[in-house]
Coordinates of C-alpha atoms and ligand atoms in Angstrom, one line a residue:
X10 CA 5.0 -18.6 -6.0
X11 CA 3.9 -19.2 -9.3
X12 CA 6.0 -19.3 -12.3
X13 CA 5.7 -17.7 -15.7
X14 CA 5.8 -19.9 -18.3
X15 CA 4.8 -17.7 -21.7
X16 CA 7.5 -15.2 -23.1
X17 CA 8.1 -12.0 -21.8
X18 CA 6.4 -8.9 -22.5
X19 CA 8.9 -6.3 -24.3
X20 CA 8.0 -2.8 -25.2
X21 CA 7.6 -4.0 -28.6
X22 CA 5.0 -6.2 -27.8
X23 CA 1.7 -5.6 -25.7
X24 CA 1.5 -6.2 -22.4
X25 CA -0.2 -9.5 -22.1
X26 CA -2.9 -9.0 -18.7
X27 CA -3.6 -6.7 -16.0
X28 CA -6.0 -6.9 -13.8
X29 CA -8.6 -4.0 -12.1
X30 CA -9.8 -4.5 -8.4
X31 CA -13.3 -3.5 -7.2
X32 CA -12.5 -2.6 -3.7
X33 CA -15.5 -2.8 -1.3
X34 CA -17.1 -5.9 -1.3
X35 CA -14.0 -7.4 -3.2
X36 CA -10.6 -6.7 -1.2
X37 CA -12.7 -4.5 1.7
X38 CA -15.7 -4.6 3.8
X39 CA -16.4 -2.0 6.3
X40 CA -12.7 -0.9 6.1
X41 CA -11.5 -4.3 7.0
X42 CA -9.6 -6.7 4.7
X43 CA -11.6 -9.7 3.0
X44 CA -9.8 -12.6 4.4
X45 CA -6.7 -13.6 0.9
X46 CA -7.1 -10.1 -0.5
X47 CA -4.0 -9.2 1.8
X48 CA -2.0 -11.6 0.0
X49 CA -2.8 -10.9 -3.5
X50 CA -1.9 -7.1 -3.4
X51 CA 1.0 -8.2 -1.4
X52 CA 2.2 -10.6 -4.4
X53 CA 1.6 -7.7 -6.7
X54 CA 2.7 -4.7 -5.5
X55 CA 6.1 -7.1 -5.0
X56 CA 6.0 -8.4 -8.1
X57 CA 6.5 -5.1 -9.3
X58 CA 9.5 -4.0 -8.4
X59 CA 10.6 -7.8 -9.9
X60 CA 14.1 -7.9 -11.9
X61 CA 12.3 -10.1 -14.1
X62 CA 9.8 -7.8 -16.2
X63 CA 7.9 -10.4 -17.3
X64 CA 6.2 -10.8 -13.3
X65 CA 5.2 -7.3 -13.3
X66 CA 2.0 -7.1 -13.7
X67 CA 0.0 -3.3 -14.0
X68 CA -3.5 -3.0 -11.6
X69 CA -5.4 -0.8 -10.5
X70 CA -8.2 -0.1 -8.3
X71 CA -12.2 0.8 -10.2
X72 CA -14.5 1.8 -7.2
X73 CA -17.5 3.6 -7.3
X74 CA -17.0 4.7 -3.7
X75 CA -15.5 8.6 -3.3
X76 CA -16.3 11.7 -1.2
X77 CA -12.4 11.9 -0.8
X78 CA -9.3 12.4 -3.1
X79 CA -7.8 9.8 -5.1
X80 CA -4.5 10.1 -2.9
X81 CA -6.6 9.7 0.2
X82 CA -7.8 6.7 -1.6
X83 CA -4.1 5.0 -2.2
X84 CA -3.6 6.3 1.1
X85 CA -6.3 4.0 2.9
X86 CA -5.5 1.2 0.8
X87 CA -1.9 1.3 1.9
X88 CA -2.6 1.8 5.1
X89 CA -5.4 -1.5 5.3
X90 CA -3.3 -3.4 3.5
X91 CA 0.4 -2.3 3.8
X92 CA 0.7 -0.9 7.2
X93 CA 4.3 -1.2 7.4
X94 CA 5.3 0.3 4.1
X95 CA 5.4 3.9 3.1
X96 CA 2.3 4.4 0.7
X97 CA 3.2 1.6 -1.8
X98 CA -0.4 1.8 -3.7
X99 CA 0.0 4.8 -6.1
X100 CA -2.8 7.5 -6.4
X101 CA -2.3 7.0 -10.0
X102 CA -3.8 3.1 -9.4
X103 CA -6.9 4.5 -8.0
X104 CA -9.9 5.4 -9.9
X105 CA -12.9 6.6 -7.9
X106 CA -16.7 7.2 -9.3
X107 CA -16.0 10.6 -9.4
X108 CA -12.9 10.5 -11.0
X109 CA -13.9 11.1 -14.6
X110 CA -15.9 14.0 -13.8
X111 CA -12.4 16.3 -14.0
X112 CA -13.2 15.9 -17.7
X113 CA -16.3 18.2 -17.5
X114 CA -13.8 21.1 -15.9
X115 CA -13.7 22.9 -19.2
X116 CA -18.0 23.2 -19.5
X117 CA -18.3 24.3 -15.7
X118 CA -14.9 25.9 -14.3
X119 CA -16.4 29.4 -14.3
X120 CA -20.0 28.4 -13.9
X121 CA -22.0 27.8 -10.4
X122 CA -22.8 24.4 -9.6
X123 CA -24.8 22.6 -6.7
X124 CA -22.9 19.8 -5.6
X125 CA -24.2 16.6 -3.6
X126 CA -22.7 14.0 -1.9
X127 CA -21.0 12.7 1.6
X128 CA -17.9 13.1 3.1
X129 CA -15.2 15.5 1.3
X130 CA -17.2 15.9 -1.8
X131 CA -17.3 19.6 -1.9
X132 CA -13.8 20.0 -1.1
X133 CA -13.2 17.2 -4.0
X134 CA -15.0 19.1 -6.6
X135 CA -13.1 22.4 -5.9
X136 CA -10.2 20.2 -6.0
X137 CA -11.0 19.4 -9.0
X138 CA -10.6 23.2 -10.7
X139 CA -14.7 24.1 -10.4
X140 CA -14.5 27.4 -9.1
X141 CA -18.4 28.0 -7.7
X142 CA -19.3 25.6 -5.7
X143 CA -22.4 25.6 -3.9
X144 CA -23.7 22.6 -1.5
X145 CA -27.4 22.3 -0.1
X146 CA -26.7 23.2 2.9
X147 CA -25.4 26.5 1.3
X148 CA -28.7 27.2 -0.5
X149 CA -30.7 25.9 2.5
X150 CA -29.0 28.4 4.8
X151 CA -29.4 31.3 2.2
X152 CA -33.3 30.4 2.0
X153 CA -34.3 28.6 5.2
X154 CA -38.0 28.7 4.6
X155 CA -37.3 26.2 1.4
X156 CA -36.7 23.6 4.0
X157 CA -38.6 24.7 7.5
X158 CA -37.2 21.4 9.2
X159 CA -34.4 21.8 9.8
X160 CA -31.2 25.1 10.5
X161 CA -28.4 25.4 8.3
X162 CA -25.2 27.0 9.2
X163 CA -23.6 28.9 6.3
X164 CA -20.7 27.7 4.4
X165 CA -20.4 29.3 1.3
X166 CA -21.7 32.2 -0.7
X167 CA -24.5 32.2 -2.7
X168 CA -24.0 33.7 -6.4
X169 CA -27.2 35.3 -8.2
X170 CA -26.2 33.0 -11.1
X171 CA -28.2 30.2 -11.9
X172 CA -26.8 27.2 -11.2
X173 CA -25.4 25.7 -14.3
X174 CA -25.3 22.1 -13.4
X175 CA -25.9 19.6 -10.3
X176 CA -23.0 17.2 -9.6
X177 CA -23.6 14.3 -7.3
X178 CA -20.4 13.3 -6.4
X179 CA -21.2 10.7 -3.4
X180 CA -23.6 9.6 -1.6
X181 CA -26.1 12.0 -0.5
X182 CA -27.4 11.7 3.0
X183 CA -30.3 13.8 4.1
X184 CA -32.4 13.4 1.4
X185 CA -35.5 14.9 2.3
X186 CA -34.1 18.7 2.1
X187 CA -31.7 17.2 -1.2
X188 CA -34.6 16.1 -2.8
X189 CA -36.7 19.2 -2.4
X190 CA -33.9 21.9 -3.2
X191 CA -32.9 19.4 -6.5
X192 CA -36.6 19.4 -7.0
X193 CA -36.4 23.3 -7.1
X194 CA -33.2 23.9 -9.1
X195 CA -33.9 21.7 -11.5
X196 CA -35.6 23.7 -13.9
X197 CA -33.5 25.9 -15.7
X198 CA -31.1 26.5 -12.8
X199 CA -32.9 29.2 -10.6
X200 CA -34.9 28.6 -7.2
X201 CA -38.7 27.8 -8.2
X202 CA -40.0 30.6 -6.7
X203 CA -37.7 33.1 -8.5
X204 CA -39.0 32.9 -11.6
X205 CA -42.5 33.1 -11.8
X206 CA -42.9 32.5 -14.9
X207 CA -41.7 28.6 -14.7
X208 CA -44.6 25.9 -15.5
X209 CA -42.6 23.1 -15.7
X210 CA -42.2 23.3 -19.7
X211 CA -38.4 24.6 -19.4
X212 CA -35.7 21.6 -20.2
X213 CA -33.8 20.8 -16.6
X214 CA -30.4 22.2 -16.3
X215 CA -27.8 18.8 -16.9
X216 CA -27.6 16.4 -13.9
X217 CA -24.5 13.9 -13.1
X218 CA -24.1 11.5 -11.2
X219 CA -21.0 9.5 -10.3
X220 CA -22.1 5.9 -8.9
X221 CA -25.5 4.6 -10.1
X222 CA -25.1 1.6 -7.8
X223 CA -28.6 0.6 -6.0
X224 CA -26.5 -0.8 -2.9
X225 CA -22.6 -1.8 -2.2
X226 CA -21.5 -4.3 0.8
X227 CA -20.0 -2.6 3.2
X228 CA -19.1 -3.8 7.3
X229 CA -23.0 -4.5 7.9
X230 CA -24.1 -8.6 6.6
X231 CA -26.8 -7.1 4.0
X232 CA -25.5 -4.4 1.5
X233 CA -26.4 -1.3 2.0
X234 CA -28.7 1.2 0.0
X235 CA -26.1 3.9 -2.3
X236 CA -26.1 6.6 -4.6
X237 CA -28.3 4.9 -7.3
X238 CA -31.1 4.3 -4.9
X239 CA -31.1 8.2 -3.9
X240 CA -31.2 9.0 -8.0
X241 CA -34.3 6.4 -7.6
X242 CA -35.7 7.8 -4.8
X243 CA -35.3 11.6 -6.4
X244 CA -36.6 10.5 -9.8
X245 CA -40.0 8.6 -7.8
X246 CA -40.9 12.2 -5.9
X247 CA -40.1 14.1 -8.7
X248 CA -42.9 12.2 -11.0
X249 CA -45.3 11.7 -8.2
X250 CA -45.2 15.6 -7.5
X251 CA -44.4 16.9 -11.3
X252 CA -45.2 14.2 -13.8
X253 CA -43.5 14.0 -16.7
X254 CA -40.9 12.1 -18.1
X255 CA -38.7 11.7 -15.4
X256 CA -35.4 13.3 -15.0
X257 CA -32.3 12.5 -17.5
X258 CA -29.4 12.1 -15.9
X259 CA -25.6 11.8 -17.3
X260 CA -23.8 8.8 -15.6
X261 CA -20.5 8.3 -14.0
X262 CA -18.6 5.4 -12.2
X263 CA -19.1 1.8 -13.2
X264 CA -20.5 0.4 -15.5
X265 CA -20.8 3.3 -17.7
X266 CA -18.0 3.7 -20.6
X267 CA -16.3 7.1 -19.2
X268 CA -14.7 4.9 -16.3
X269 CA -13.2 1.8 -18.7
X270 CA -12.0 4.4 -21.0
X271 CA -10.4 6.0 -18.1
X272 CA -9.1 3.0 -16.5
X273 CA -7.6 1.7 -19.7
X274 CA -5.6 5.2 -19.7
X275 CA -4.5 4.4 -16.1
X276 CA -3.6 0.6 -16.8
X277 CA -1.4 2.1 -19.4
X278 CA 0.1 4.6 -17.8
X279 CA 0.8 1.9 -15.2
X280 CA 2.4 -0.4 -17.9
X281 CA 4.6 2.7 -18.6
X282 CA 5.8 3.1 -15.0
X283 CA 6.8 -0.5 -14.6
X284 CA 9.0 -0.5 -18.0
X285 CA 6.4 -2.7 -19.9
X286 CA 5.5 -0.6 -22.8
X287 CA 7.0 2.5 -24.4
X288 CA 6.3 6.0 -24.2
X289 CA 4.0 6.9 -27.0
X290 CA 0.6 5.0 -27.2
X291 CA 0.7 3.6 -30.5
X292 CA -2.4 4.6 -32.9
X293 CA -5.2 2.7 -32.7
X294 CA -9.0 2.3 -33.4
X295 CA -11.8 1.0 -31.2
X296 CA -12.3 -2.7 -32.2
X297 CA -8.1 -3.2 -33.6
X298 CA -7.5 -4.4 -29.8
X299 CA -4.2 -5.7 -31.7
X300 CA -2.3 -2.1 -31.6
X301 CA -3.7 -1.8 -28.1
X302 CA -0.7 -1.7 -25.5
X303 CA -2.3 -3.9 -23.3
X304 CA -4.3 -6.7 -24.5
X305 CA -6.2 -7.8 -21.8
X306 CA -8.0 -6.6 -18.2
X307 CA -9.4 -8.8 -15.7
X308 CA -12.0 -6.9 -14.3
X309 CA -13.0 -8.4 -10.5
X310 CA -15.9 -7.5 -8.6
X311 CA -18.7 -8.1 -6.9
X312 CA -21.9 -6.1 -8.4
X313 CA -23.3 -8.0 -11.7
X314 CA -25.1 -4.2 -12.5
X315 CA -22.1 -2.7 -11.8
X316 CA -18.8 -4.2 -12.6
X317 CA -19.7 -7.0 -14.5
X318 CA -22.0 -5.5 -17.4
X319 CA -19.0 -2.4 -16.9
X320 CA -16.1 -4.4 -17.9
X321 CA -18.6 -6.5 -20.4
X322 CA -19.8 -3.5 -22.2
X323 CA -16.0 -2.0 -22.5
X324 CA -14.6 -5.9 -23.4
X325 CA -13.2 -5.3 -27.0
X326 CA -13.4 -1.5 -27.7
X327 CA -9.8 -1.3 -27.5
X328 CA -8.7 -4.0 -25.5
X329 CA -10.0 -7.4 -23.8
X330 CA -12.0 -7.3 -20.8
X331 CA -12.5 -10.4 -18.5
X332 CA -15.3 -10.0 -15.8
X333 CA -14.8 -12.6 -12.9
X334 CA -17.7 -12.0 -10.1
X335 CA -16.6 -12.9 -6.5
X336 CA -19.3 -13.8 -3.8
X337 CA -17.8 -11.6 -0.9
X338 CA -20.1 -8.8 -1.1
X339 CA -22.9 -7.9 -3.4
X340 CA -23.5 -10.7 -5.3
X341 CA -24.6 -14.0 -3.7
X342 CA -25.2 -17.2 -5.4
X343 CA -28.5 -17.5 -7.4
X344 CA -28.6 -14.1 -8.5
X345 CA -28.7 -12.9 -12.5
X346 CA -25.6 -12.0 -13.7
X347 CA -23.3 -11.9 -16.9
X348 CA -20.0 -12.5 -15.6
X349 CA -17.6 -14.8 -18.0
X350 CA -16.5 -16.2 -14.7
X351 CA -17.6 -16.4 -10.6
X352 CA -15.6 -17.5 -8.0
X353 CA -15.4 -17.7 -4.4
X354 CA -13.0 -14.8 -3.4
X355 CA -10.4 -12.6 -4.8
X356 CA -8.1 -15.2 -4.0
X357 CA -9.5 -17.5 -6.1
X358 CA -10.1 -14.9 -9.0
X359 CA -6.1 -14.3 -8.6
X360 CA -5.5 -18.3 -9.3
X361 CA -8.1 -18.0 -12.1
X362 CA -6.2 -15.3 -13.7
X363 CA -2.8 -16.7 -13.1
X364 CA -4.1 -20.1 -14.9
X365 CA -5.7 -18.2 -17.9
X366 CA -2.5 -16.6 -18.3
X367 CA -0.6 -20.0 -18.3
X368 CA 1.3 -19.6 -15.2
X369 CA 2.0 -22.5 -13.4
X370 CA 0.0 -22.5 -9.3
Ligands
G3P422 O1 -21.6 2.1 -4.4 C1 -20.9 2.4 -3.3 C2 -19.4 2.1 -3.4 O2 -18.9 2.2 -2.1 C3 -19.1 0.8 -4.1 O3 -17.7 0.6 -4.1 O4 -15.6 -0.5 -4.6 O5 -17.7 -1.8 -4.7 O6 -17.2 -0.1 -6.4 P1 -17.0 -0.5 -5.0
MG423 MG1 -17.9 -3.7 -5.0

């Protein structure tokens, strides 16, 4: 076990390093451990009930997976990684792509909105606190001849509001009848046929999207397409069949700044649980990292476009971030990338980290 050999951290001073996983292609593939990644969160998460402060070291989890609850998240880590032990990773460690999105609650509580995605995401999104929320499958049921292919059972109702926004919360899956009832919507929020009156000049109503990644590794040996490539896919039909500019679309997940911000709020909260820092968050400006109460994150992953330029884009806004790239998933070697470090596994990002922090291996 390594050894500590720099000071303590006190709640007088900042905490010195924690680190933020990627999980699929970096300590998961497929649902399966990535051989070392067992032992690193087992070093951690015992770390940090350590009498000695100073091992304790705050982490948490930045995925752009989702389509489930953040406890359900913490839930399927534990039970991956810590089968034996009742929950020990903390819904409060994990951060999924859809995570930030609770902050646009107070714009669309009241308001309809067509949600997209795989798995729970509708059941997410009223989890959430939106109060009208309408799937595809709802539309396409309320107006089969919009999509002749296929029959729709009905889920929920239909309002005669427009819709106010489209969340895309996961990964869509059927995206022929997505694309053509997003291609209908779009403009200003009604059905195209209900307003006769539409030519395509109206601005669209505001689109977001929680995970622009093009692929993420998962079980299979190539990764696999995700949500970005059905944004890619969407925008390509909607020019070919429209024109124009393309569609604008607000951005979630990694590597867009709403997720670091986030994840620097959960790192301290983290730090906070584990008796590293004090209660109040001291003042401080973007760019003064020095009145930050942590000063540095080590961001591993294993997408260059995602978590890499993500943790260097948010590196020195309030605090340090470190990106070390790991060749388990996405990334293999010869591609670009910007990473300040690359390294076999999570393993060795772990001894990395340990030796930039002056711990003894
Ligand atoms: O983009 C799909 C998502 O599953 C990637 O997850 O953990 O590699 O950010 P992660
Ligand atoms: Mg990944």
């Amino acid at each position: 076990r390594p050894r500590k050999l720099s000071s303590a951290a006190t709640s007088a001073s900042p905490v010195p390093f924690a680190v933020a996983f990627d999980i699929d292609g970096v300590l998961v593939r497929g649902g399966n451990q990535i051989p070392g990644a067992g032992r690193v969160l087992e070093y951690l998460v015992e770390a940090q009930s350590n009498p000695n402060v100073a091992r304790r070291v705050p982490f948490v989890f930045l995925t752009n997976g989702g389509g489930c609850m953040e406890d359900a998240k913490a839930h399927e880590m534990s039970d991956v990684f810590f089968p034996e032990l009742p929950v020990p990773i903390r819904p409060s460690q994990v951060m999924l792509s859809h995570t930030p999105m609770k902050s646009l609650l107070p714009l669309y509580k009241d308001k309809q909105i067509l949600a997209l995605g795989s798995k729970d995401y509708a059941a997410v999104c009223r989890a959430y606190g939106f109060q009208h929320v309408v799937t595809v499958e709802d539309v396409l049921h309320a107006h089969p001849e919009l999509y002749p292919f296929k029959t729709y059972h009905k889920r929920h109702d239909l309002h005669t509001d427009p819709f106010a926004a489209v969340f895309i919360l996961h990964d869509p899956v059927d995206w022929a009848p997505e694309i053509q009832v997003l291609c209908d919507v779009f403009e200003g929020g009604r059905l195209v046929g209900e307003n006769p009156a539409s030519s395509g000049k109206h601005s669209h109503i505001p689109i977001y999207s929680s995970n622009s990644d093009l692929v993420f590794s998962s079980g299979y040996a190539v990764p696999r397409l995700a949500q970005g490539a059905f944004l890619a896919a969407w925008e390509a039909v909607y020019r070919a069949c429209y024109g124009g500019k393309g569609i604008e679309i607000n951005r979630f997940g990694k590597p867009w700044e709403s997720s670091y911000r986030h994840a620097e709020k959960m790192l301290v909260h983290e730090a906070r649980l584990l008796g590293l820092t004090g209660e109040d968050l001291p003042p401080h400006k973007p760019h003064e990292h020095k009145h930050y109460p942590i000063q540095r994150v080590y961001a591993v992953g294993d997408n260059p476009l995602s978590d890499v330029d993500g943790a260097n884009r948010a590196d020195g806004h309030h605090c340090e971030w470190v990106s070390i790239l790991v060749e388990t998933g996405v990334y293999k070697e010869g591609m670009p990338h910007a990473a300040k470090h690359v390294v076999a596994d999570v393993t060795e990002a772990f001894r990395l980290i340990l030796e930039l922090e002056g711990y003894e291996i």
